[in-house]
Amino acid sequence: MTPPPLPSLLPEGVHPFPHRHLLGIAELKPWEITWLLDEAEGWIEVNRGLRKRDDRLAGLTLINAFFENSTRTLLSFEIAGKRLGADVVNMTVGASSVKKGETLLDTALTLNAMHPDMIVIRHGESGAVQLIAEKVDCPVLNAGDGRHEHPTQALLDALTIRRRKGRIEGLTVAICGDILHSRVARSNFQLLGSLGAKVRAVAPATLIGADVDRLGVDCFTDMDAGLDGADVVMMLRLQRERMSGAYVPSTREYFHFYGLTAARLAAAKPDVLVMHPGPMNRGVEIDTAVADDIARSAISEQVEMGVAVRMACLDVLTRRSRGVPGW
Amino acid sequence: MVIAFTNARVIDPASGRDALGSVVVRERVITSIDGDIPADARVIDCGGRIVAPGLIDAGVFTADAPACLAGGITRVVLMPDRSPPLDDPALIEFAQRIGKPHVWVHPLAAATQGLAGVELAEIGLCQEAGAVGVATGRGAIADAGVMLRLLQYASGFDLVVVTHAENAALTVGAVATAGEFATRLGLPAAPAFAEAIAVARDLRLAAATGARLHIRQVTTAESIDLVRAAKAAGTRVTCGVTPGHFLLGEQSVSGYRSFARLSPPLRHDDDRRAVLAGIADGTIDVVASGHDPRTQEDKRLPFADAAPGMVGAETLLALAGTLVRDHDMTWPALLATMTSTPAALFGLPGGRLEAGAPADLIVFDPGAPWRIDAGAMAAAAGNTPFDGLPVQGRVTMTVKGGEIAWTL
C-alpha cells in the first residue's frame, strides 16, 4: 500500500538540506525533515528489489566508528553504505586503540588522516559526536551520542508512521519507558513535535527526566492514561546498563505497570501502531503477543525503513563532495 | 627601595577610604598614606588610577604565579586538592614555598586523610605548620557524622572549615543542573537543590558546634537564602563565589563547551541573579577566582568526561568589576571581597592600605578596555569560558613586598 504523495513543505528557493553534518534533529527545520523522508521513500523499492545496488557512492570511503556496542544500527549503516557502492569500513571499540588510552580526538584525527568521505559515529557520551565533527574534514553522521540524539532513528520512525498512517500531523504518539536515558526519545520528541504530532511521554517518575514537558510533550506516569486514544505507541528499551542506582524496583514490577500488553493496548485507538527501536526486552517492556502482532506491530518495518533512511542520509551528506549540481 | 605612588585614587576597603592621594612603600612595608614624599623615593605617577591592596584569592587549585601577578593577586589560599592531598604537616610547609617570592601561598589543610572523607587528617599539626584553615576539597564530606566531628574538632583550634556544598549522593555522575537545558543536551544532571541540602546540613552542624564554616561557593537562590538566615541567627558562617556563577548561566555549556564545565555546574538564570543580589547585600562575603588550569588532555573531551574548572586569576578583577559598572556596587565594597574580608577570614597579613601593612598593592585602571584571549594568557592553561569577551578594567602594576613584581 503506497500512500498518495504528500505536498512538499519545502519553501520556494530554499536549499533542502543546508547542513554539513547530521548531528541531531534539533538543528533541522520541518521542511528539511520531510524532504529527507521523501528522499528515503525512493530507496524503499530499491531495497525490496532483487538487485539492491546503486553506485553513486562508488569510490567513496565510509567509516562506521562505533565507540559503543551496537549490532543492528551498525549493520544497517553498513548495508546502506554498501548498497550505495561505498567502501565501508567498521571500527568498533573492542578492536580499537581507544582501549589503549588514545584520546577521542586523537582517534578522530587518525580517522581523518585516512581521508574518509563520511564518518558515522556512535558514542556513549552526549556531545562526543559533535566534538569529533568539529575536528574532521568530512561530513559526520550521528548514530547516537549518549542520551542526547539519534537522528536517523527518529527519521526512520517518522517514515514508518507516515507510510502506515499517511500523515504525522495531528497524530497522538505515546513514547513509553526509559525516557531519562533515551536519545531515541529526545530525537523523536523534537521530530514528531515539529511535524505537528501530539507527543506524550509515559514513564515512572524516576525515568522521565527533569522538565521534559518543556520539550513540548505531555507527561504521564499512568500507562493507561498515557495510551488512551493513542495512534502510535512507541516503546523504549529499559536501559539497565545506564542505570546506577534504583530507578525501578524490579523488571517484574516494571512490566506490571509499564509493560505493553494486549489488555493495556486496548485503551489506544483500534488501529494503533506499535513500535520499538530495538533491541526488545520481551517480558520487560513489551509482551511477546503484542510485539508479534502483524496487524499492529511495525517493529520489523522500522528496521526496513532504517536502511532506506540511512541510504538517503549518506547520499545527501556526500552530495557536496561528489559535486552534485546545486550542492 | 622606596617607591611613592602619587596622583592615585587610593582605596582601602577595610576603612572604606576612597580618595585621591599617595602611598609610600619602603622595603616591605607601607610607610605612609598621603604623607610626605621622601627625597630618595622613586615616584610613580598613577594618573588617577586606583591603588588598592594586592588581591587575596581565597581558593585556588594551583599557585600559578604568572597568572596571579597579571591579575593583581599577591596572596592565594591554596586548596588541598593536590597530588598528594595536603593532609600532612610536611606537605603544608612545602606548599607555602611554591609561589615565593612573588605570590605567597597560604595552604588549606585537607580535612580528612587523602580527602577521602572518612578519617580526620592531622589538622592541628597542619595548623602549626602554617595551614590557614581546613577544607573538604573539591567535594563535600558525604558522611554527616564525619562532618560533625570535623567541625567539633576544628572549633577547638578556631580553624575555619572550608566546604564544597553539593550533596554527594544526589550529584553522583552529574555534570549539569537538572532542567530543560540539560535534558535537551542529554547531560547527566543533578537538581539545584542538591546544593541547598548540603548547605542546610553544614549550617546546622556549624550552629551545633560553634565552628567557623566557610562555604567556598554558593550558587543557588535557595542556598543563599539559607546562608542569609543563618547569619541573621548568629551562625559563624561566611561564603564565596566565583565570577562564572554570577556572569554565566547554564546556556554557556551549549555546544558542549567543556571550558564552561564548572563544579558546581552553571545554574539557571534565576540563580545567577540571586548570586548577584547576594554579593550586593553582603550575604556573599568573598569573590575568588577558583583558578584551576586544565590542559587540553583534561578539557578536550566529551563534556561529561572533561574535568571541571576554569582559569580565573588574571580575569578576576575585570570580571568582578562588572558588579561596579552594571550593579551599583562600589569599588571599596567589591575590593573588600577580594582583600580585607578574606584576610580577616583566614588571618592573613595584607589586604589593607595603612602604615605598617605589608607593601602588597596594585595599580588598577578601572576603565581600560581589553579582550580576554584564551590563547594569550599568563596562566598555565587557557581554559576560560570567557574567551573573546571584551572586558573593562585592567591591573597595570602589581607590587609584592615593596617590589614591582609585574607591569602591563
XYZ file of C-alpha atoms in Angstrom:
735
model
C 0.000 0.000 0.000
C 1.734 3.092 -1.273
C 0.319 6.285 0.208
C -0.547 9.175 -2.063
C 2.291 11.684 -2.495
C 2.286 14.390 0.128
C 2.646 18.067 -0.681
C 6.202 19.184 -0.058
C 6.764 21.593 2.799
C 9.932 22.867 1.186
C 9.605 26.630 0.660
C 10.376 28.019 -2.787
C 14.044 28.770 -3.355
C 15.187 27.219 -0.098
C 18.001 24.693 -0.130
C 16.560 21.387 1.057
C 19.471 20.466 3.331
C 21.992 23.207 4.104
C 23.915 21.178 6.687
C 27.401 19.753 6.527
C 26.740 17.134 9.191
C 23.691 15.396 10.601
C 24.191 15.652 14.349
C 20.647 15.944 15.633
C 17.013 16.632 14.910
C 17.240 19.874 16.905
C 19.092 21.599 14.053
C 16.578 20.573 11.329
C 13.667 22.612 10.014
C 10.352 20.810 9.471
C 10.666 21.013 5.683
C 14.182 19.575 5.841
C 12.797 16.608 7.761
C 10.001 15.942 5.298
C 12.367 16.380 2.382
C 14.709 13.769 3.902
C 11.766 11.423 4.372
C 10.818 11.928 0.720
C 14.382 11.085 -0.285
C 14.234 7.914 1.813
C 10.961 6.833 0.184
C 12.838 6.401 -3.061
C 15.139 3.775 -1.614
C 12.452 1.510 -0.215
C 11.609 -0.102 -3.560
C 15.290 -0.480 -4.420
C 15.788 -2.384 -1.185
C 12.861 -4.647 -1.963
C 14.105 -5.463 -5.449
C 16.420 -8.274 -6.456
C 19.307 -6.058 -7.449
C 19.827 -3.747 -4.457
C 22.568 -1.701 -5.944
C 23.284 1.883 -6.833
C 26.821 3.024 -7.435
C 26.548 6.695 -6.676
C 28.989 6.426 -3.739
C 31.439 4.220 -5.677
C 34.996 5.034 -4.702
C 33.973 6.836 -1.532
C 35.081 5.570 1.852
C 32.578 5.374 4.694
C 33.865 4.747 8.203
C 31.453 3.486 10.816
C 33.168 4.417 14.082
C 31.225 2.820 16.896
C 32.558 3.599 20.359
C 29.581 1.885 21.942
C 28.274 -1.588 21.282
C 25.719 -1.906 18.534
C 24.693 -4.664 16.206
C 21.596 -3.500 14.406
C 22.478 0.125 13.787
C 25.989 -0.762 12.656
C 24.614 -3.412 10.329
C 22.026 -1.006 8.976
C 24.648 1.630 8.166
C 26.968 -0.960 6.658
C 24.244 -2.284 4.369
C 23.146 1.234 3.464
C 26.694 2.211 2.532
C 27.352 -0.953 0.530
C 24.108 -0.687 -1.401
C 25.204 2.769 -2.483
C 28.546 1.403 -3.635
C 30.734 2.931 -0.922
C 33.741 1.188 0.565
C 32.546 0.615 4.104
C 34.942 0.140 6.995
C 33.740 -0.607 10.501
C 35.685 0.402 13.574
C 34.280 -0.902 16.815
C 35.595 -0.109 20.238
C 36.644 -3.655 21.044
C 39.114 -3.605 18.166
C 40.317 -0.037 18.533
C 43.122 1.783 20.227
C 40.624 3.607 22.453
C 41.189 0.800 24.906
C 44.908 1.536 24.759
C 44.347 5.029 26.160
C 44.207 7.088 22.996
C 42.013 10.141 23.414
C 38.861 10.548 21.414
C 40.268 13.482 19.463
C 43.440 11.615 18.582
C 41.290 8.790 17.292
C 39.264 11.312 15.297
C 42.403 12.828 13.777
C 43.687 9.367 12.927
C 40.474 8.516 11.142
C 40.542 11.878 9.393
C 44.071 11.324 8.104
C 42.804 8.298 6.178
C 40.618 10.651 4.120
C 37.217 9.143 4.643
C 34.387 10.764 2.732
C 31.937 10.287 5.559
C 32.110 9.131 9.162
C 29.197 7.615 11.040
C 29.765 7.776 14.787
C 28.157 6.271 17.821
C 29.489 7.205 21.252
C 28.361 6.697 24.830
C 28.750 10.350 25.838
C 26.391 13.159 24.899
C 28.152 15.671 22.670
C 31.018 13.363 21.694
C 29.933 13.179 18.060
C 29.812 16.956 17.779
C 33.289 17.152 19.293
C 34.629 14.860 16.567
C 32.662 16.652 13.845
C 34.464 19.870 14.736
C 37.821 18.212 14.072
C 37.403 16.281 10.837
C 37.194 17.371 7.207
C 34.293 15.199 6.074
C 30.587 15.046 6.899
C 29.739 13.314 10.166
C 26.528 11.472 10.885
C 25.456 10.936 14.476
C 24.419 7.334 15.017
C 23.632 8.004 18.670
C 25.520 10.001 21.311
C 24.869 9.247 24.974
C 21.387 10.272 25.897
C 21.391 13.224 23.514
C 20.230 12.398 19.974
C 19.833 9.568 17.485
C 18.536 11.386 14.419
C 18.343 8.524 11.912
C 16.252 6.517 14.374
C 13.750 9.356 14.647
C 13.699 9.729 10.853
C 13.048 6.036 10.310
C 10.325 6.104 12.958
C 8.703 9.054 11.221
C 8.950 7.347 7.848
C 7.330 4.228 9.269
C 4.499 6.230 10.807
C 3.974 8.302 7.683
C 3.724 5.245 5.444
C 1.343 3.448 7.773
C -0.816 6.403 8.757
C -0.420 8.649 5.727
C 0.446 11.597 7.908
C 2.172 12.671 11.109
C 0.421 15.942 11.834
C -2.391 15.549 14.335
C -1.473 12.025 15.431
C -1.173 11.213 19.110
C 2.102 9.396 19.750
C 2.829 7.880 23.159
C 6.531 7.274 23.801
C 6.778 4.922 26.759
C 9.517 3.716 29.048
C 13.012 4.825 29.942
C 12.759 8.439 28.710
C 15.552 9.632 31.019
C 18.307 7.618 29.372
C 16.906 7.641 25.851
C 18.391 9.540 22.927
C 15.688 7.984 20.756
C 13.027 9.709 22.862
C 14.769 13.094 22.651
C 15.120 12.941 18.888
C 11.538 11.732 18.465
C 10.073 14.396 20.760
C 11.604 17.057 18.574
C 10.938 15.478 15.200
C 7.334 14.457 15.818
C 6.608 17.697 17.619
C 7.968 19.822 14.802
C 5.811 17.912 12.292
C 2.696 18.585 14.342
C 2.081 15.360 16.245
C 0.802 15.415 19.809
C 3.546 13.657 21.730
C 3.252 12.043 25.134
C 5.981 10.798 27.435
C 4.886 7.842 29.573
C 7.253 6.626 32.288
C 7.678 6.108 36.006
C 8.636 9.436 37.563
C 12.200 8.209 38.129
C 12.748 7.644 34.413
C 11.133 10.699 32.877
C 13.841 13.364 33.364
C 13.631 16.982 34.509
C 11.425 19.457 32.644
C 10.659 17.072 29.775
C 7.362 18.915 29.328
C 9.435 21.889 28.187
C 10.283 19.866 25.072
C 6.620 20.127 24.092
C 5.366 16.769 25.347
C 2.684 15.817 27.847
C 3.951 13.630 30.663
C 2.108 10.645 32.127
C 3.112 8.328 34.952
C -0.056 6.236 34.445
C 0.417 4.000 31.416
C -3.322 3.504 30.837
C -3.962 7.241 30.758
C -0.932 7.763 28.534
C -2.132 5.194 25.989
C -5.706 6.471 25.927
C -6.650 7.281 22.344
C -3.075 6.959 21.029
C -2.488 6.446 17.303
C 1.066 5.269 17.824
C 2.713 3.627 20.816
C 6.472 3.674 20.796
C 8.127 1.524 23.425
C 11.657 2.181 24.667
C 14.107 -0.321 25.988
C 14.786 -0.286 29.723
C 18.469 0.678 29.656
C 19.624 -1.172 32.689
C 23.281 -0.755 31.684
C 22.987 3.027 32.091
C 21.378 2.861 35.500
C 23.488 3.393 38.580
C 21.138 3.003 41.476
C 17.487 2.303 41.950
C 15.240 3.647 39.219
C 12.683 0.821 39.251
C 12.312 -1.884 41.905
C 12.356 -4.863 39.554
C 11.666 -5.822 35.971
C 8.635 -7.720 37.263
C 7.126 -4.602 38.788
C 8.110 -2.550 35.769
C 6.331 -4.933 33.426
C 3.299 -4.947 35.696
C 2.864 -1.195 35.476
C 4.604 -0.202 32.254
C 4.815 -3.329 30.102
C 2.848 -3.159 26.873
C 0.234 -5.916 26.893
C -2.749 -6.512 24.652
C -5.089 -5.585 27.500
C -3.335 -2.299 28.102
C -3.168 -1.544 24.405
C -6.977 -1.699 24.256
C -7.055 1.866 25.588
C -5.368 3.086 22.413
C -7.100 3.530 19.055
C -8.140 0.232 17.394
C -5.709 0.794 14.534
C -2.841 1.713 16.864
C 0.669 1.233 15.560
C 3.147 -0.397 17.939
C 6.811 0.481 17.541
C 10.086 -0.329 19.274
C 13.575 0.879 18.311
C 15.064 -2.437 19.425
C 16.580 -4.448 20.801
C 13.442 -5.552 22.631
C 13.342 -6.973 26.113
C 10.353 -9.250 25.759
C 8.532 -9.551 29.051
C 10.201 -6.409 30.423
C 8.706 -3.564 28.415
C 6.691 -5.427 25.777
C 4.628 -8.607 25.740
C 5.502 -11.116 23.030
C 1.933 -11.271 21.746
C 1.944 -7.523 21.108
C 5.397 -7.440 19.582
C 4.467 -10.179 17.119
C 1.008 -8.864 16.211
C 1.414 -8.409 12.457
C -1.584 -6.099 12.163
C -0.379 -3.571 14.665
C 3.345 -4.067 15.169
C 5.626 -2.075 12.869
C 8.804 -3.257 14.517
C 10.195 -5.154 11.513
C 9.155 -2.364 9.197
C 11.150 0.095 11.309
C 14.260 -1.938 10.611
C 13.475 -1.916 6.895
C 12.903 1.846 6.890
C 16.170 2.257 8.752
C 18.194 1.115 5.764
C 16.278 3.424 3.412
C 16.667 6.428 5.714
C 20.378 5.798 6.134
C 20.881 5.443 2.396
C 19.142 8.780 1.924
C 21.298 10.440 4.597
C 24.557 9.050 3.191
C 23.544 10.177 -0.291
C 22.514 13.668 0.818
C 25.513 14.321 3.069
C 28.019 13.384 0.344
C 26.378 15.368 -2.453
C 28.585 18.396 -1.943
C 31.825 16.423 -2.091
C 30.549 14.457 -5.069
C 29.849 17.702 -6.926
C 26.169 17.042 -7.476
C 24.775 20.093 -9.336
C 23.119 22.529 -6.960
C 25.144 21.243 -3.970
C 63.898 50.698 47.749
C 61.423 53.483 48.350
C 58.527 53.932 45.952
C 55.930 56.695 46.065
C 52.660 56.177 44.238
C 51.272 59.646 43.643
C 48.191 61.058 41.991
C 46.373 57.820 42.838
C 42.795 57.020 43.754
C 43.715 55.241 46.975
C 41.116 52.687 48.017
C 41.415 50.882 51.331
C 38.422 48.560 51.602
C 38.948 47.908 55.310
C 38.471 51.555 56.236
C 36.237 52.464 53.295
C 38.687 55.126 52.180
C 38.304 56.100 48.509
C 40.093 59.377 47.733
C 42.921 60.809 45.672
C 46.235 60.675 47.462
C 49.560 58.926 47.640
C 51.103 55.784 49.068
C 54.753 55.401 50.050
C 56.352 51.993 50.499
C 59.800 51.348 51.918
C 61.370 47.913 51.862
C 58.495 45.563 52.587
C 56.002 47.802 54.296
C 53.745 50.718 53.601
C 55.215 53.694 55.447
C 52.605 56.359 54.800
C 49.330 57.208 53.123
C 49.065 60.818 51.948
C 52.331 61.581 53.773
C 55.405 63.475 52.619
C 57.172 62.049 49.578
C 60.717 61.158 50.670
C 63.513 62.701 48.609
C 65.021 59.288 47.799
C 61.734 57.840 46.550
C 61.122 56.605 43.057
C 57.918 58.464 42.160
C 55.264 56.702 40.113
C 52.506 58.992 38.904
C 49.396 56.832 38.760
C 47.438 59.292 36.670
C 44.321 58.935 38.797
C 44.213 55.174 38.569
C 43.124 53.080 41.540
C 45.744 51.943 44.033
C 44.373 49.139 46.178
C 45.733 46.307 48.314
C 47.085 43.301 46.449
C 44.248 40.822 45.955
C 43.901 37.748 48.153
C 42.410 34.917 46.125
C 40.539 32.710 48.579
C 40.525 29.311 46.961
C 42.753 28.324 44.060
C 43.824 24.866 42.952
C 47.202 25.861 41.543
C 49.629 28.527 42.749
C 50.074 29.947 39.265
C 52.352 32.927 39.926
C 52.398 34.482 36.408
C 48.599 34.445 36.217
C 48.244 35.789 39.754
C 50.581 38.710 39.204
C 48.886 39.614 35.916
C 45.618 39.639 37.816
C 46.908 41.667 40.763
C 46.819 38.731 43.170
C 49.614 38.760 45.739
C 48.362 36.039 48.073
C 46.407 32.886 47.380
C 44.627 30.475 49.665
C 45.509 27.100 48.197
C 43.019 24.249 48.166
C 44.327 20.909 49.465
C 43.415 19.045 46.255
C 46.984 18.401 45.225
C 48.781 15.226 44.387
C 49.257 14.058 47.091
C 46.494 15.880 49.020
C 47.721 18.382 51.631
C 46.899 16.195 54.628
C 50.319 16.201 56.259
C 52.276 18.972 58.046
C 55.310 18.472 55.815
C 53.209 18.984 52.717
C 51.733 22.142 54.226
C 55.205 23.542 54.896
C 56.289 22.741 51.374
C 53.172 24.270 49.807
C 53.899 27.644 51.408
C 57.118 27.915 49.440
C 55.668 27.233 45.972
C 54.889 30.783 44.927
C 57.608 32.816 46.628
C 58.865 35.436 46.223
C 56.077 36.994 44.199
C 52.934 35.211 45.328
C 52.520 33.996 48.844
C 50.697 30.742 49.219
C 48.548 30.095 52.269
C 47.522 26.442 52.160
C 44.360 24.893 53.490
C 44.859 21.509 55.091
C 42.867 18.549 53.871
C 40.090 17.946 56.380
C 40.307 14.200 56.019
C 43.127 11.828 55.166
C 43.608 11.742 51.425
C 40.454 13.904 51.166
C 38.580 10.622 51.319
C 36.007 11.963 53.762
C 36.484 9.159 56.274
C 39.294 9.749 58.800
C 40.255 13.177 60.130
C 43.624 14.441 58.979
C 46.172 15.893 61.446
C 44.657 19.325 61.165
C 46.103 20.654 64.412
C 49.633 19.799 63.336
C 48.889 21.199 59.900
C 47.794 24.451 61.532
C 51.105 24.639 63.389
C 52.855 24.040 60.074
C 51.080 27.035 58.554
C 47.675 25.911 57.292
C 45.234 28.810 57.484
C 42.173 26.570 57.570
C 40.931 23.144 56.590
C 38.961 22.217 53.500
C 36.904 19.316 52.291
C 38.346 19.820 48.804
C 36.512 19.615 45.505
C 33.768 17.537 47.037
C 31.670 17.545 50.178
C 32.102 15.117 53.043
C 29.262 12.692 52.407
C 29.049 11.309 55.940
C 27.283 13.731 58.302
C 28.936 12.039 61.285
C 32.413 12.733 59.933
C 31.409 16.315 59.137
C 30.095 16.808 62.680
C 33.323 15.532 64.225
C 35.380 17.650 61.833
C 33.536 20.804 62.857
C 33.732 19.897 66.547
C 37.433 19.198 66.354
C 38.263 22.234 64.210
C 36.359 24.536 66.569
C 38.857 23.665 69.283
C 41.631 25.104 67.122
C 39.494 28.003 65.868
C 40.192 26.735 62.355
C 37.820 27.805 59.616
C 36.351 24.825 57.756
C 36.002 25.392 54.010
C 33.350 23.200 52.430
C 32.103 22.323 48.997
C 28.325 22.447 49.001
C 26.937 19.647 46.887
C 25.159 16.661 48.369
C 27.337 13.762 47.295
C 24.586 11.196 46.783
C 22.446 13.499 44.670
C 25.296 14.581 42.420
C 26.841 11.213 41.516
C 27.906 11.408 37.885
C 26.151 14.743 37.375
C 27.788 17.384 35.182
C 24.934 19.864 34.785
C 21.976 21.348 36.617
C 18.783 19.380 36.096
C 16.271 21.153 33.918
C 15.186 21.692 30.356
C 18.634 22.637 29.186
C 20.414 19.530 30.490
C 17.537 17.378 29.271
C 17.876 18.752 25.728
C 21.621 18.199 25.721
C 21.234 14.772 27.273
C 23.690 15.534 30.066
C 23.658 13.658 33.381
C 22.287 16.256 35.771
C 21.595 16.848 39.453
C 18.887 19.098 40.849
C 19.980 22.537 42.042
C 18.568 21.740 45.482
C 21.434 19.261 45.945
C 23.408 22.364 46.924
C 20.790 23.669 49.340
C 20.603 20.291 51.082
C 24.364 20.315 51.612
C 24.301 23.938 52.796
C 21.434 23.262 55.197
C 23.230 20.290 56.740
C 26.520 22.098 57.177
C 24.854 25.223 58.579
C 23.024 23.131 61.141
C 26.219 21.316 62.120
C 28.098 24.614 62.357
C 25.409 26.070 64.584
C 25.528 22.992 66.796
C 29.308 23.049 67.175
C 30.055 26.761 67.096
C 32.674 26.077 64.438
C 33.602 28.585 61.753
C 32.220 27.499 58.410
C 33.158 28.956 55.023
C 31.164 27.664 52.059
C 33.537 28.236 49.185
C 30.842 28.578 46.553
C 27.135 29.254 46.936
C 25.439 29.321 43.564
C 21.682 28.912 44.028
C 18.962 31.236 45.314
C 17.875 28.677 47.872
C 21.292 28.163 49.412
C 21.977 31.910 49.520
C 18.696 32.346 51.409
C 19.805 29.660 53.859
C 23.119 31.412 54.483
C 21.390 34.764 54.865
C 19.059 33.319 57.511
C 21.887 31.527 59.312
C 23.930 34.721 59.509
C 20.945 36.533 60.961
C 20.636 33.763 63.540
C 24.265 34.192 64.554
C 25.879 31.153 62.960
C 29.570 31.716 62.264
C 29.310 31.269 58.522
C 30.815 33.007 55.522
C 30.545 32.112 51.880
C 32.032 32.878 48.500
C 31.506 32.591 44.781
C 33.491 32.807 41.554
C 32.700 35.082 38.573
C 31.461 32.150 36.480
C 28.394 31.802 38.639
C 27.330 35.432 38.540
C 28.180 36.107 34.898
C 27.268 32.849 33.167
C 24.170 30.694 33.130
C 23.761 27.105 32.057
C 23.300 28.240 28.442
C 27.064 28.699 28.329
C 27.552 24.948 28.032
C 25.623 24.825 24.751
C 27.685 23.200 22.056
C 29.095 21.045 24.870
C 31.738 23.647 25.675
C 33.786 21.853 28.274
C 35.526 25.111 29.300
C 32.171 26.019 30.858
C 32.071 22.810 32.849
C 32.398 24.035 36.434
C 31.779 22.496 39.831
C 29.096 23.213 40.986
C 27.709 23.299 37.451
C 26.393 26.523 35.950
C 22.841 27.259 37.055
C 19.582 28.691 35.807
C 19.441 32.422 35.284
C 17.264 32.975 38.372
C 20.049 31.533 40.489
C 22.634 33.668 38.739
C 20.641 36.777 39.618
C 20.333 35.581 43.212
C 24.128 35.372 43.373
C 24.357 38.992 42.217
C 21.864 40.009 44.897
C 23.777 38.002 47.486
C 27.010 39.819 46.712
C 25.270 43.193 46.725
C 23.685 42.703 50.165
C 26.805 41.185 51.693
C 25.452 37.672 52.189
C 28.249 36.503 49.925
C 31.466 37.636 51.582
C 34.177 36.552 49.200
C 34.719 36.672 45.444
C 37.522 34.355 44.356
C 38.841 33.011 41.074
C 38.774 29.269 41.766
C 41.826 29.280 39.499
C 42.214 25.778 38.084
C 44.331 25.488 34.932
C 43.424 22.439 32.889
C 45.283 21.151 29.879
C 43.787 20.064 26.581
C 44.010 16.463 27.765
C 41.628 17.299 30.606
C 39.264 19.519 28.652
C 39.125 18.466 25.006
C 36.884 15.537 25.841
C 33.196 14.781 25.636
C 31.540 17.142 28.103
C 30.840 14.605 30.828
C 34.382 13.221 30.643
C 36.056 16.634 30.812
C 37.469 17.890 34.105
C 35.576 20.739 35.775
C 37.232 24.078 36.496
C 38.471 27.244 34.814
C 41.422 29.592 34.968
C 40.423 32.847 36.564
C 43.308 34.572 38.299
C 44.138 37.156 35.657
C 40.495 37.851 34.787
C 39.159 38.016 38.357
C 39.163 41.768 38.853
C 37.974 42.665 35.350
C 35.080 40.209 35.540
C 34.141 41.157 39.080
C 34.287 44.794 38.019
C 31.020 44.294 36.146
C 29.402 44.422 39.597
C 30.524 48.036 39.889
C 29.593 49.085 36.382
C 26.326 47.203 35.987
C 25.086 46.532 39.507
C 25.655 49.619 41.624
C 28.370 48.141 43.783
C 31.180 50.449 44.914
C 34.839 49.703 44.302
C 35.644 49.649 48.040
C 32.832 47.149 48.686
C 33.837 44.932 45.781
C 37.540 45.089 46.609
C 36.743 44.114 50.199
C 35.501 40.722 48.932
C 38.951 40.123 47.446
C 41.193 41.782 50.037
C 40.248 42.665 53.602
C 37.463 40.102 54.009
C 39.482 37.019 53.034
C 42.431 38.416 55.032
C 40.279 38.561 58.147
C 38.678 35.205 57.444
C 41.969 33.335 57.177
C 44.025 35.568 59.493
C 46.387 36.769 56.775
C 48.597 39.851 56.736
C 47.838 42.270 53.935
C 44.536 43.159 52.384
C 44.706 46.742 53.621
C 46.421 50.008 52.850
C 47.737 51.632 56.009
C 51.058 52.494 57.504
C 52.738 49.335 58.723
C 50.849 46.967 56.446
C 52.754 44.744 54.003
C 53.668 46.573 50.799
C 51.403 44.407 48.606
C 49.410 46.609 46.270
C 48.103 47.024 42.784
C 47.661 49.876 40.350
C 44.424 49.354 38.502
C 42.839 51.236 35.602
C 39.095 50.643 36.022
C 38.246 51.996 32.590
C 40.832 50.202 30.446
C 39.186 48.055 27.769
C 40.684 44.747 26.732
C 39.623 41.416 25.385
C 40.107 38.091 27.146
C 42.157 35.831 24.885
C 42.418 32.192 25.921
C 45.372 31.763 23.592
C 47.440 34.532 25.167
C 47.091 34.089 28.902
C 49.819 34.216 31.500
C 48.124 31.241 33.185
C 49.412 27.705 32.876
C 46.450 26.914 30.602
C 43.792 28.814 28.702
C 40.631 27.088 29.885
C 38.392 30.101 30.331
C 34.737 30.169 29.289
C 35.170 33.929 28.792
C 37.425 33.631 25.746
C 36.870 36.551 23.392
C 34.836 38.556 25.883
C 35.517 42.302 25.845
C 36.012 43.484 29.429
C 36.852 46.707 31.170
C 39.382 47.294 33.917
C 42.941 46.111 33.989
C 45.703 45.767 36.528
C 48.658 47.774 35.247
C 51.120 47.081 38.059
C 51.452 44.547 40.847
C 53.713 45.306 43.795
C 54.662 42.467 46.151
C 56.743 43.041 49.262
C 57.682 46.536 48.135
C 58.980 45.400 44.753
C 57.380 45.888 41.379
C 56.662 42.254 40.530
C 54.718 42.831 37.344
C 53.762 45.630 34.988
C 51.467 45.579 31.999
